Tab-separated table of C-alpha atoms in Angstrom:
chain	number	residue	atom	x	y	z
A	1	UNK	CA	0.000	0.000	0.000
A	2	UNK	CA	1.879	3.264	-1.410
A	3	UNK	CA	0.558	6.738	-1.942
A	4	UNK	CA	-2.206	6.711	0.968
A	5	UNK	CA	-4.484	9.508	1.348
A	6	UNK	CA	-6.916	9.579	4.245
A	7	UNK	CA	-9.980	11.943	4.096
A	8	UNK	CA	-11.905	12.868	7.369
A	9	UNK	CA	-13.964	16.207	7.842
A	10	UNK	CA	-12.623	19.472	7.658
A	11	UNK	CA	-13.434	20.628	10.718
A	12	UNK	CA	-16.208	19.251	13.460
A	13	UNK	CA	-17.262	21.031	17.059
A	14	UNK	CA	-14.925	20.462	19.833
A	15	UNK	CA	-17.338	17.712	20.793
A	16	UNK	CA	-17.032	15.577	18.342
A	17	UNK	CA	-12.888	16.247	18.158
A	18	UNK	CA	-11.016	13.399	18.481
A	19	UNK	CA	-14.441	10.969	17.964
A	20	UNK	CA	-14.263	10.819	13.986
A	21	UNK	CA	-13.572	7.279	12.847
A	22	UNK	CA	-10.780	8.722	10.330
A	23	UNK	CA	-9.334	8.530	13.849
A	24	UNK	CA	-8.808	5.108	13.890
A	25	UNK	CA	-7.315	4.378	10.442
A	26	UNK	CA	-5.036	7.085	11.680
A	27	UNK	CA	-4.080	5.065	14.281
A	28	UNK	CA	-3.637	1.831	12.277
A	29	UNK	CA	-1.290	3.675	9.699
A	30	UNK	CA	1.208	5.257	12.999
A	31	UNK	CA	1.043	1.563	14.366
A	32	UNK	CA	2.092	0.183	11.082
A	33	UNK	CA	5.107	2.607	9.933
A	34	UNK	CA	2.694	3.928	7.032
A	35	UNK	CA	2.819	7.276	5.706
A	36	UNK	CA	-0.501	9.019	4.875
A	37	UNK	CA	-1.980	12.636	3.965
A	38	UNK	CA	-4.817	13.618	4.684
A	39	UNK	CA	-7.495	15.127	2.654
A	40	UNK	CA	-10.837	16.734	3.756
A	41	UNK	CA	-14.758	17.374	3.108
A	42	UNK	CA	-16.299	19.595	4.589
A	43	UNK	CA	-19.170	18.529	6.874
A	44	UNK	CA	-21.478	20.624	5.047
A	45	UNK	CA	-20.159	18.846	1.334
A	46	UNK	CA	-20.394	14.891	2.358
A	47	UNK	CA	-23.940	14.794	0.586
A	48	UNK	CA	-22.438	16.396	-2.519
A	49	UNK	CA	-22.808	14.198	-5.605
A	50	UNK	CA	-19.134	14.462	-6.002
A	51	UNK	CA	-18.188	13.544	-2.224
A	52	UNK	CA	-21.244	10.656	-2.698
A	53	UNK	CA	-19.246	8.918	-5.421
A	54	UNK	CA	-16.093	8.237	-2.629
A	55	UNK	CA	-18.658	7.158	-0.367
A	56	UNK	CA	-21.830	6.011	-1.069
A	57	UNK	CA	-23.527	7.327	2.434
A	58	UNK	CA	-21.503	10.616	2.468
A	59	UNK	CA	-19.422	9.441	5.739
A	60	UNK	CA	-16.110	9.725	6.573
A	61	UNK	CA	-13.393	7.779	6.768
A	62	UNK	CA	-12.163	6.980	2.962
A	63	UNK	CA	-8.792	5.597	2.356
A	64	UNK	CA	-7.236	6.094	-1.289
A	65	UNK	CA	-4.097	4.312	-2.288
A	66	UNK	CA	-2.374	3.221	-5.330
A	67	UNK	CA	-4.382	-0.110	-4.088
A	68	UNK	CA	-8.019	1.437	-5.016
A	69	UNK	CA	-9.939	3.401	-2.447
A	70	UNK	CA	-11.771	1.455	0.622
A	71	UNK	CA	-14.905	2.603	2.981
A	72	UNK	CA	-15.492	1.479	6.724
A	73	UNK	CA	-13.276	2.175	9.345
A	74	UNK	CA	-13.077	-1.314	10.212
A	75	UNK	CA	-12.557	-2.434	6.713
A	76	UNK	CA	-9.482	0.098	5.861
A	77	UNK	CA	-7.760	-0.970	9.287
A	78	UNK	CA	-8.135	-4.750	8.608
A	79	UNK	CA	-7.319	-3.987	5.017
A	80	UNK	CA	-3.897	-2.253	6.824
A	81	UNK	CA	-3.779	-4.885	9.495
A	82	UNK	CA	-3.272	-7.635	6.692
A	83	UNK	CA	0.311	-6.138	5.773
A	84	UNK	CA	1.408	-5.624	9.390
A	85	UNK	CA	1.470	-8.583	11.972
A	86	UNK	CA	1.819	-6.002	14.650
A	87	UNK	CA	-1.367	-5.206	14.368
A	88	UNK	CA	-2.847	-8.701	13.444
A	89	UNK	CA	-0.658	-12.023	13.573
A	90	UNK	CA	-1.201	-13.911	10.314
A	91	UNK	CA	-2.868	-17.435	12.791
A	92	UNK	CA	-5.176	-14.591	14.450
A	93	UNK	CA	-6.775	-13.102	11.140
A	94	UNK	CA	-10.943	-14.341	12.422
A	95	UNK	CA	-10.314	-13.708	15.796
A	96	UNK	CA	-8.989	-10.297	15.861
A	97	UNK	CA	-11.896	-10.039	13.033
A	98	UNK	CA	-14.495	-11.407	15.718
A	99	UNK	CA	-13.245	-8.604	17.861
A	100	UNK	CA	-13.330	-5.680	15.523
A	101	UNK	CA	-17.160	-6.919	14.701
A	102	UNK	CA	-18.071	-6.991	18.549
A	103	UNK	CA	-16.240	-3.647	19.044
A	104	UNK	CA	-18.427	-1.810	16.054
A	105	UNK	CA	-21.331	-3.711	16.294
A	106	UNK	CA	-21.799	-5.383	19.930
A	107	UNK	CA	-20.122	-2.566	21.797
A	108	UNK	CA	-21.031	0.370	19.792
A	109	UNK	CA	-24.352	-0.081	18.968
A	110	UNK	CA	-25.313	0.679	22.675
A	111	UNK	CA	-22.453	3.091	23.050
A	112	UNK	CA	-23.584	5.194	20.321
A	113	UNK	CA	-26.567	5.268	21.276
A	114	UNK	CA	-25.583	7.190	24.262
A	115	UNK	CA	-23.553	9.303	22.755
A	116	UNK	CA	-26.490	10.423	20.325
A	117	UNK	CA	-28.784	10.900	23.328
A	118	UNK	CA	-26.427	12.984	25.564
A	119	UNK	CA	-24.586	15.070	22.569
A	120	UNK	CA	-27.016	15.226	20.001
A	121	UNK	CA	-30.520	15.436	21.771
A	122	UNK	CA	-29.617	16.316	25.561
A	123	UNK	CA	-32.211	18.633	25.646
A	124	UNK	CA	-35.366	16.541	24.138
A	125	UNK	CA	-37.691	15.614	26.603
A	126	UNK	CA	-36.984	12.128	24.864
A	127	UNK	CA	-33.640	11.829	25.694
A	128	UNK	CA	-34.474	12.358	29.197
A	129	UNK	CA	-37.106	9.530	29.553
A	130	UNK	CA	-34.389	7.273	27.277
A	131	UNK	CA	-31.217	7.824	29.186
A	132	UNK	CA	-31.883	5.731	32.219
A	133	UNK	CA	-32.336	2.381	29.953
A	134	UNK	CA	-29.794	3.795	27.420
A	135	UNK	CA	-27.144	3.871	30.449
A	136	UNK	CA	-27.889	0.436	31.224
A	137	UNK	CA	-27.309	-1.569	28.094
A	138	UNK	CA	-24.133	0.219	27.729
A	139	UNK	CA	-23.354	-1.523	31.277
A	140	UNK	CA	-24.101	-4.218	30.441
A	141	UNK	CA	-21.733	-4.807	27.687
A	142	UNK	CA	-18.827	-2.850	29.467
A	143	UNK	CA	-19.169	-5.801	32.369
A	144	UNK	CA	-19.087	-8.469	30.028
A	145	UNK	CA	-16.260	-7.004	28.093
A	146	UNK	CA	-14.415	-6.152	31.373
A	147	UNK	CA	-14.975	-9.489	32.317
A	148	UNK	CA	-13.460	-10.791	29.214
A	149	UNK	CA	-10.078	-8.313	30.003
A	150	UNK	CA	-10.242	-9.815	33.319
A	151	UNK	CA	-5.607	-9.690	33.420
A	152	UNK	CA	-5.200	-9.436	30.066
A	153	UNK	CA	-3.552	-6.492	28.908
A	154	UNK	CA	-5.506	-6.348	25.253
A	155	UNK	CA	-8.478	-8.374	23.617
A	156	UNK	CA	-5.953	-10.866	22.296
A	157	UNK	CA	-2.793	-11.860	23.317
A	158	UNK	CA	-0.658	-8.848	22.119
A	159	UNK	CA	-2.371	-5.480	20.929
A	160	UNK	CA	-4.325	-5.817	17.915
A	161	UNK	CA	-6.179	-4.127	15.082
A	162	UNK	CA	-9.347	-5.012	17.461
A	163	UNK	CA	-8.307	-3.264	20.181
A	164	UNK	CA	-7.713	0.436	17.696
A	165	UNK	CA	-12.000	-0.177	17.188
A	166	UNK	CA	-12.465	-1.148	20.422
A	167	UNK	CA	-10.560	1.977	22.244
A	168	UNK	CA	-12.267	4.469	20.000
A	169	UNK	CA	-15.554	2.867	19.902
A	170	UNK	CA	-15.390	3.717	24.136
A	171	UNK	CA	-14.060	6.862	23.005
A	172	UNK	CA	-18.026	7.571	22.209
A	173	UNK	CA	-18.835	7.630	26.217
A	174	UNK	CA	-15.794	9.789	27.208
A	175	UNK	CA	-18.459	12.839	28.443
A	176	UNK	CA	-19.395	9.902	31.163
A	177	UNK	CA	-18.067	8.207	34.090
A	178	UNK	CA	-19.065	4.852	33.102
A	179	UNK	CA	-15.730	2.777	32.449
A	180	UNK	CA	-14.490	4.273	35.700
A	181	UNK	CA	-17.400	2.313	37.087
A	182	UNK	CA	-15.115	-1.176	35.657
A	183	UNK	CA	-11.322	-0.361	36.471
A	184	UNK	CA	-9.880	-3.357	34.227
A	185	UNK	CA	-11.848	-1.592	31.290
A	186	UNK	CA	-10.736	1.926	32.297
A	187	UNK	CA	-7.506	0.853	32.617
A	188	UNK	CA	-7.350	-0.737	29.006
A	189	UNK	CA	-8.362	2.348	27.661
A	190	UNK	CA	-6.127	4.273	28.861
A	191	UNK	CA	-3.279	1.108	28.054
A	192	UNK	CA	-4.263	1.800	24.197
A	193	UNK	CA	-4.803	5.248	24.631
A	194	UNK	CA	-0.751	5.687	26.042
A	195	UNK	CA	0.337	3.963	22.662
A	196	UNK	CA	3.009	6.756	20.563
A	197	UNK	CA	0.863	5.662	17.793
A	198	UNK	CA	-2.710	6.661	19.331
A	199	UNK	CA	-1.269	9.584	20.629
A	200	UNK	CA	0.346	10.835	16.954
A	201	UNK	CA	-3.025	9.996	15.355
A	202	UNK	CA	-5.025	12.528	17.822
A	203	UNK	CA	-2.475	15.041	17.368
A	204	UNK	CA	-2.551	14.751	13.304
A	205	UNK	CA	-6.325	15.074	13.444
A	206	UNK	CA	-6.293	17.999	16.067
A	207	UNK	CA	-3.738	19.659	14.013
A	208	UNK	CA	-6.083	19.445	10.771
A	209	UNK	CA	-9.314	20.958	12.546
A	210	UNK	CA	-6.857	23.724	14.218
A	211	UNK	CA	-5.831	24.274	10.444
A	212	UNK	CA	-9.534	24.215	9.029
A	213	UNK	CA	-10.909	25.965	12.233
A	214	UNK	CA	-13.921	28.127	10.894
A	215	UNK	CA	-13.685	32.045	10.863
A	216	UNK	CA	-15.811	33.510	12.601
A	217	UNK	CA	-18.701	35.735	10.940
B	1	UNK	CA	-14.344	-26.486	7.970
B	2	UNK	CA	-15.584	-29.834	9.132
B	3	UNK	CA	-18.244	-30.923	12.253
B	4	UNK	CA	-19.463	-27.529	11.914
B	5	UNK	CA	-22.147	-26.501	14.868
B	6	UNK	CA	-24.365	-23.152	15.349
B	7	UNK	CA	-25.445	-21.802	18.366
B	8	UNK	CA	-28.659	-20.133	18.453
B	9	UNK	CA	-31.731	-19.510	20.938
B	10	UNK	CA	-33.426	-21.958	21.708
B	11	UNK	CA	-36.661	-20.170	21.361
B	12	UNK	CA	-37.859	-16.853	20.515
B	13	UNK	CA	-41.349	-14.754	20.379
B	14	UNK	CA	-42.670	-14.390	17.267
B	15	UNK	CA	-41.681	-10.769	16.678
B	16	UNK	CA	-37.565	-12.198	16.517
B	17	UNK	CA	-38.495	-15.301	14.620
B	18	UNK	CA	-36.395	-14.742	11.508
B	19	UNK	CA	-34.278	-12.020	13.109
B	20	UNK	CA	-31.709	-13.798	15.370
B	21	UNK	CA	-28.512	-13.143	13.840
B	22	UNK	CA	-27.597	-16.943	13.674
B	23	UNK	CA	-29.595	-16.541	10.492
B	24	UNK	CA	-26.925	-15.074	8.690
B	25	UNK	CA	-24.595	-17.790	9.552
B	26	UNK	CA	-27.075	-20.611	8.660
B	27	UNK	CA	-27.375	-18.714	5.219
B	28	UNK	CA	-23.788	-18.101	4.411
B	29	UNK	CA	-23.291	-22.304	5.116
B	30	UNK	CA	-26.128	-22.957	2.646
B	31	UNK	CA	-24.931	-21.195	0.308
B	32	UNK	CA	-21.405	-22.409	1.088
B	33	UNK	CA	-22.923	-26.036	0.774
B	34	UNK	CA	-21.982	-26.713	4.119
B	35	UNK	CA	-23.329	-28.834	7.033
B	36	UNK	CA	-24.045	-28.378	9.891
B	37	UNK	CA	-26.138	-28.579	13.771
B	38	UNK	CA	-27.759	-26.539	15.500
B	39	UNK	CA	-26.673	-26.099	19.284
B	40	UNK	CA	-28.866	-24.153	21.482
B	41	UNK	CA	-29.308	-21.807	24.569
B	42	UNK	CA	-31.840	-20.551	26.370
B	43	UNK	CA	-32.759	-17.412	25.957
B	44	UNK	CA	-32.685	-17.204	30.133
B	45	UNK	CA	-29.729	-19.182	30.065
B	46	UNK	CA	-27.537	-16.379	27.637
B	47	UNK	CA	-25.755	-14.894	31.157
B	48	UNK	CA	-25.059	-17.969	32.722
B	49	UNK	CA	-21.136	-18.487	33.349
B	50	UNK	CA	-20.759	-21.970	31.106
B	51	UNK	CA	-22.774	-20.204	28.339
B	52	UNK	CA	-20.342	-16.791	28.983
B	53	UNK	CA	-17.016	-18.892	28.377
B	54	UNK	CA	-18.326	-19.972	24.646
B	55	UNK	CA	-19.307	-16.201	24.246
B	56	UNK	CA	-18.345	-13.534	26.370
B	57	UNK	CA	-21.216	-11.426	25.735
B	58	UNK	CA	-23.775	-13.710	25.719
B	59	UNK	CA	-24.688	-13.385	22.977
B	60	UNK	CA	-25.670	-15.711	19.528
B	61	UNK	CA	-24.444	-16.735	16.819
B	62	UNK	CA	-21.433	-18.771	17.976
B	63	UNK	CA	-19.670	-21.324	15.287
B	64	UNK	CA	-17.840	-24.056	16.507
B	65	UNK	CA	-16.012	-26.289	14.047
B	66	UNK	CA	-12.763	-28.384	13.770
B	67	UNK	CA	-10.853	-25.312	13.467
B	68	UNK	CA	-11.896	-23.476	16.468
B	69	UNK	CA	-15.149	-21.456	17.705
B	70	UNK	CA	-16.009	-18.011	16.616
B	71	UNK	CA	-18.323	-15.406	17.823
B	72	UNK	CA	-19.902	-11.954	15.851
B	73	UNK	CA	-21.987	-13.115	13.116
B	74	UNK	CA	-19.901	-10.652	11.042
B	75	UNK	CA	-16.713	-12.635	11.522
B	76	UNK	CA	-18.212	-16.034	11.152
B	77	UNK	CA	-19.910	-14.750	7.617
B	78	UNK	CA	-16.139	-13.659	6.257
B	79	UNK	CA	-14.679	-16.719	7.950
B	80	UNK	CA	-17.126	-19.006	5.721
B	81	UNK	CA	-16.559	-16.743	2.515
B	82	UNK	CA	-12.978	-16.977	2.660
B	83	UNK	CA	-13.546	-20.804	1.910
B	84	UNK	CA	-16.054	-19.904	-0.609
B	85	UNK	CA	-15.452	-18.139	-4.214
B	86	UNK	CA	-19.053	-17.738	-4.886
B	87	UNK	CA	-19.711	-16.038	-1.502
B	88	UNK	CA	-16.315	-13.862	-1.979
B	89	UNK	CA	-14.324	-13.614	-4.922
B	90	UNK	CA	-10.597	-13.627	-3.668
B	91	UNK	CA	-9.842	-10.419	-5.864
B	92	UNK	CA	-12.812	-8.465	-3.956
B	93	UNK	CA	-12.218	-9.486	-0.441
B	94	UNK	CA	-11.614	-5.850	1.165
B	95	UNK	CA	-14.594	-4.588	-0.928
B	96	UNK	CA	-16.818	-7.166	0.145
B	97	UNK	CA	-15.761	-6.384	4.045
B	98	UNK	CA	-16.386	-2.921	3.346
B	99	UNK	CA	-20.116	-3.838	2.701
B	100	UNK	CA	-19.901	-6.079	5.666
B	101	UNK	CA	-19.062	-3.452	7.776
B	102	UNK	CA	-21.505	-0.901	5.830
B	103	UNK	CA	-24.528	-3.464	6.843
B	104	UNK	CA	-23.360	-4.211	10.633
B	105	UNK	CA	-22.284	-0.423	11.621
B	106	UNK	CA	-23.476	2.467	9.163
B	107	UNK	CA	-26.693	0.612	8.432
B	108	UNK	CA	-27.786	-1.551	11.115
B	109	UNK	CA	-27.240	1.376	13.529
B	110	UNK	CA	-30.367	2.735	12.614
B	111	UNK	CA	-32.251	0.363	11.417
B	112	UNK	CA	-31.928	-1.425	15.041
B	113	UNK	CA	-32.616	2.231	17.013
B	114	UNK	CA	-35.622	1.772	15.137
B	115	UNK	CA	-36.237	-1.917	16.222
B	116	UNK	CA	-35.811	-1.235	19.715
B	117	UNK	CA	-38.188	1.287	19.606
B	118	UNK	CA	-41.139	-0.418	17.889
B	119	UNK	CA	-40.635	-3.517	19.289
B	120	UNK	CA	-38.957	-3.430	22.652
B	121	UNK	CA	-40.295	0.044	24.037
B	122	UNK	CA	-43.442	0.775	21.972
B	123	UNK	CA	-45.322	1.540	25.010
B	124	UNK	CA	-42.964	3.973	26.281
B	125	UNK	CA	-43.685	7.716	25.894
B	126	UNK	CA	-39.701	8.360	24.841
B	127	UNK	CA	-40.162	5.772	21.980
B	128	UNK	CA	-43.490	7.565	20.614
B	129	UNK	CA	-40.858	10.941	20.837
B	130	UNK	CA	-38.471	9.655	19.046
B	131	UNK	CA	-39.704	7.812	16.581
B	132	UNK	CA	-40.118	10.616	13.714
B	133	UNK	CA	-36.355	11.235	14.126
B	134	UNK	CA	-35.515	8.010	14.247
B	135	UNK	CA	-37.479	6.911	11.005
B	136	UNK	CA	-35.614	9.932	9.256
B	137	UNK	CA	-32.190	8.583	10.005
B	138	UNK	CA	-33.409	5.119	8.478
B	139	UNK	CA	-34.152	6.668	5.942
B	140	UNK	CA	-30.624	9.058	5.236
B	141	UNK	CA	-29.417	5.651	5.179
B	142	UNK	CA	-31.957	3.540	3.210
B	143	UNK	CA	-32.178	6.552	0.494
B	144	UNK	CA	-27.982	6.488	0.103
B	145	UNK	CA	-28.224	2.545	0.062
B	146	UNK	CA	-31.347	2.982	-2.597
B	147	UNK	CA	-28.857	5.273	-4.644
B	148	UNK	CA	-25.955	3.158	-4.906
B	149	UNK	CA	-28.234	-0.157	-5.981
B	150	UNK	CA	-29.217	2.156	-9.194
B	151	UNK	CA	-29.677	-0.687	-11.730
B	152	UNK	CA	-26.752	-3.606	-9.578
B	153	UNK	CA	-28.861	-6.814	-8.478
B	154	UNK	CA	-26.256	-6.790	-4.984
B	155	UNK	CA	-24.225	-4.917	-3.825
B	156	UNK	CA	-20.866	-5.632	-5.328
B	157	UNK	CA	-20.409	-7.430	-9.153
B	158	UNK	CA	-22.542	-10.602	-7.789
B	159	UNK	CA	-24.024	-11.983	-5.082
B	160	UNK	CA	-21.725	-11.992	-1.748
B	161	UNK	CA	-20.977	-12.307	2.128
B	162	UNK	CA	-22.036	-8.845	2.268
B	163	UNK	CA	-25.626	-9.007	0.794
B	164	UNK	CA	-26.346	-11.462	3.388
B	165	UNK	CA	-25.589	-9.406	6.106
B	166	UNK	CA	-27.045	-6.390	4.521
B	167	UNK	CA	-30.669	-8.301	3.538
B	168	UNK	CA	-30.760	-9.467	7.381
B	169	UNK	CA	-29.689	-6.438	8.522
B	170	UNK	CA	-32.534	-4.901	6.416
B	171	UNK	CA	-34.758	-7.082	7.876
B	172	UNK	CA	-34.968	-5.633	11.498
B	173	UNK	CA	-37.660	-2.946	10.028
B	174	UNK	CA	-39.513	-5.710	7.848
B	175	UNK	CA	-42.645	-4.735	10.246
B	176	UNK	CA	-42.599	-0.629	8.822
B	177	UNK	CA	-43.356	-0.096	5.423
B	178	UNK	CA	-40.092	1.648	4.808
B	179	UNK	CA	-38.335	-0.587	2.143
B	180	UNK	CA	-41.189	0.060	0.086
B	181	UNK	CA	-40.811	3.483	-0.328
B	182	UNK	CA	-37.288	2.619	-2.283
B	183	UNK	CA	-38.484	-0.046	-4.693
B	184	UNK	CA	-35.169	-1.239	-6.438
B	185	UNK	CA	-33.933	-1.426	-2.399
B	186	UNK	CA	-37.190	-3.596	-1.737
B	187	UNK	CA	-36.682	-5.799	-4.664
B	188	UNK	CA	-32.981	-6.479	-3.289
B	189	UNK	CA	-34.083	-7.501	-0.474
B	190	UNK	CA	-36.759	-9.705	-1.763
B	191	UNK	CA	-34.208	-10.912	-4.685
B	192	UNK	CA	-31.952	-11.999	-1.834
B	193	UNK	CA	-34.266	-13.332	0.126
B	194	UNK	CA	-35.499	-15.357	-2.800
B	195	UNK	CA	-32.123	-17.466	-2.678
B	196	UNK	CA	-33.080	-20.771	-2.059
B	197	UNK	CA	-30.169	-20.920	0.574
B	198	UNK	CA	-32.142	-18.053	2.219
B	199	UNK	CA	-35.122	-19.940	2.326
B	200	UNK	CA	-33.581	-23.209	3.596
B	201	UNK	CA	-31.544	-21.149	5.950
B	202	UNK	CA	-34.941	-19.672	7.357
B	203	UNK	CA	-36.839	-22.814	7.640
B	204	UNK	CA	-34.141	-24.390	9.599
B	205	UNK	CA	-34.041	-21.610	12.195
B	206	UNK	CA	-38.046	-21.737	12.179
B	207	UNK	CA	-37.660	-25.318	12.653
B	208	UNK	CA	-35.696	-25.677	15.400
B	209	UNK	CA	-38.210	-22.483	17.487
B	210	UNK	CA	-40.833	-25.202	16.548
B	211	UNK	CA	-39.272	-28.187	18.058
B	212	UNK	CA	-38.793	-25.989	20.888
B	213	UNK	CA	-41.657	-23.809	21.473
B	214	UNK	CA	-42.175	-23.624	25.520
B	215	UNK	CA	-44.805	-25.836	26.736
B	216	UNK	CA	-47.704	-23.954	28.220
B	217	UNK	CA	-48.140	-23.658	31.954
């Protein structure tokens, strides 16, 4: 994979800095040595027939390379994962898949769902009545994946491409104090969070809304 | 894969008849000309600590075959398409997991939200709130999925992996009238769902609720 370009938005509101699932491919690229640039849409533009033929539903992240261009976050970091057994030994390839599917599917299904209600509709009178219930299915999987952790250091046996979805699909509940609430969970986070490579993808995509901030009118 | 086995519920109310994920499995093995039995749990029994060491979130589908058990319907789908030219064509693997991922994260996403709230919480004056907003955000999706169909039978060259989780995906709103209002997405759906793997997949799984429908008390 030569010649990568990564496109995320332009620029998104401080609270949802840091969340954007270029983020993760980000991360996969640091963790694997690869060079990338990035390239943006504007927020406002991902509807745009010409932004719709990159990506069908107008999201965010797309990876171009000379190997074609590729949609889903979880997609373009397996697709990276392949060429880096850091990131996915070659005898692991369905179980660190397994993972990344529970981590966008199992775990952020409910997660998301949060997020939505207490970023995007905090002051509906349903997101009141919801959040009580809402709060509780994200428990429920954050015990049974904290269970799973119980010593381990990562989902697998070494850090994997499952862990990048996993870390940033908690990333969604960071406004709450819920993975306090399981200390082997918090803990991971903050294990994955540490990594150089984490850490140089949330600066790149910091540095890129700081450059794209809006002016004000 | 040999001595292939699929966990499922034992049982389920009507309303999830046809909806439990280990449909996607059975499907993909059909069509994969594979065999296989059907293991099952209790739907009561899910949490239980021997039941939470095959899957850590208690969860279904679960494969378990000479080469090892597998959880995430997602994963098991790719893991039976790798074996399987007709259900992934090697040279289209990372597409076909992009579509994977589409149907199990950018489109399931809503179309479960939705779900939940017409099935699970319908009496619940936060569900009859949210609804409008929710059936909107279907429909972002449905109407982008609608638009990259155009004149395709599936989603990629030919049938794949991918339209099977997509179709069951699309299925969790099969009680709104919603598909209708994008025909060539409605005749997808019914094309795939036309596949006699499909149907044999789907009679299986209604089979096995029959043999085990609870005994009235």
């Amino acid at each position: 994979m030569n010649k990568i370009a990564v496109w995320g938005f332009a620029w998104v509101p401080p609270f949802a800095q840091g969340l954007v699932r270029d983020l993760r491919v980000r991360w996969a690229l640091e963790e694997a040595g690869l060079s990338y640039e990035s390239r943006w849409v504007g927020i406002e533009e991902r509807g745009s027939d010409a932004y719709r033929r990159k990506h069908p539903f107008g999201l965010v992240p797309v990876l171009e390379s000379d190997a074609g261009a590729l949609i889903e976050s979880g997609a373009i970091v397996y697709a990276i994962a392949e060429h880096c057994e850091a990131l996915m030994p070659h005898d692991q390839r369905a179980k660190t898949l397994a993972w990344m599917f529970a981590a966008l599917n199992t775990v952020e299904l409910p997660v998301w769902n949060l997020f939505v209600i207490d970023l995007l509709h905090q002051d509906e009178a349903w997101a009141k009545l919801r959040r009580p219930g809402a709060v509780e299915e994200v428990k429920v999987r954050l015990s049974a994946l904290s269970e799973w952790l119980g010593d381990r250091d990562y989902l697998l046996d070494g850090f994997t491409a499952a862990d990048i979805l996993m870390t940033t699909a908690l990333r969604f509940i960071r406004h709450t104090d819920l993975l306090a609430e399981f200390p082997r969970l918090d803990a991971y986070v903050q294990r994955c969070e540490a990594r150089p490579a984490f850490q140089a993808a949330l600066r790149n995509q910091m540095a890129d809304y700081a450059h794209n901030v809006p002016v004000a009118t």
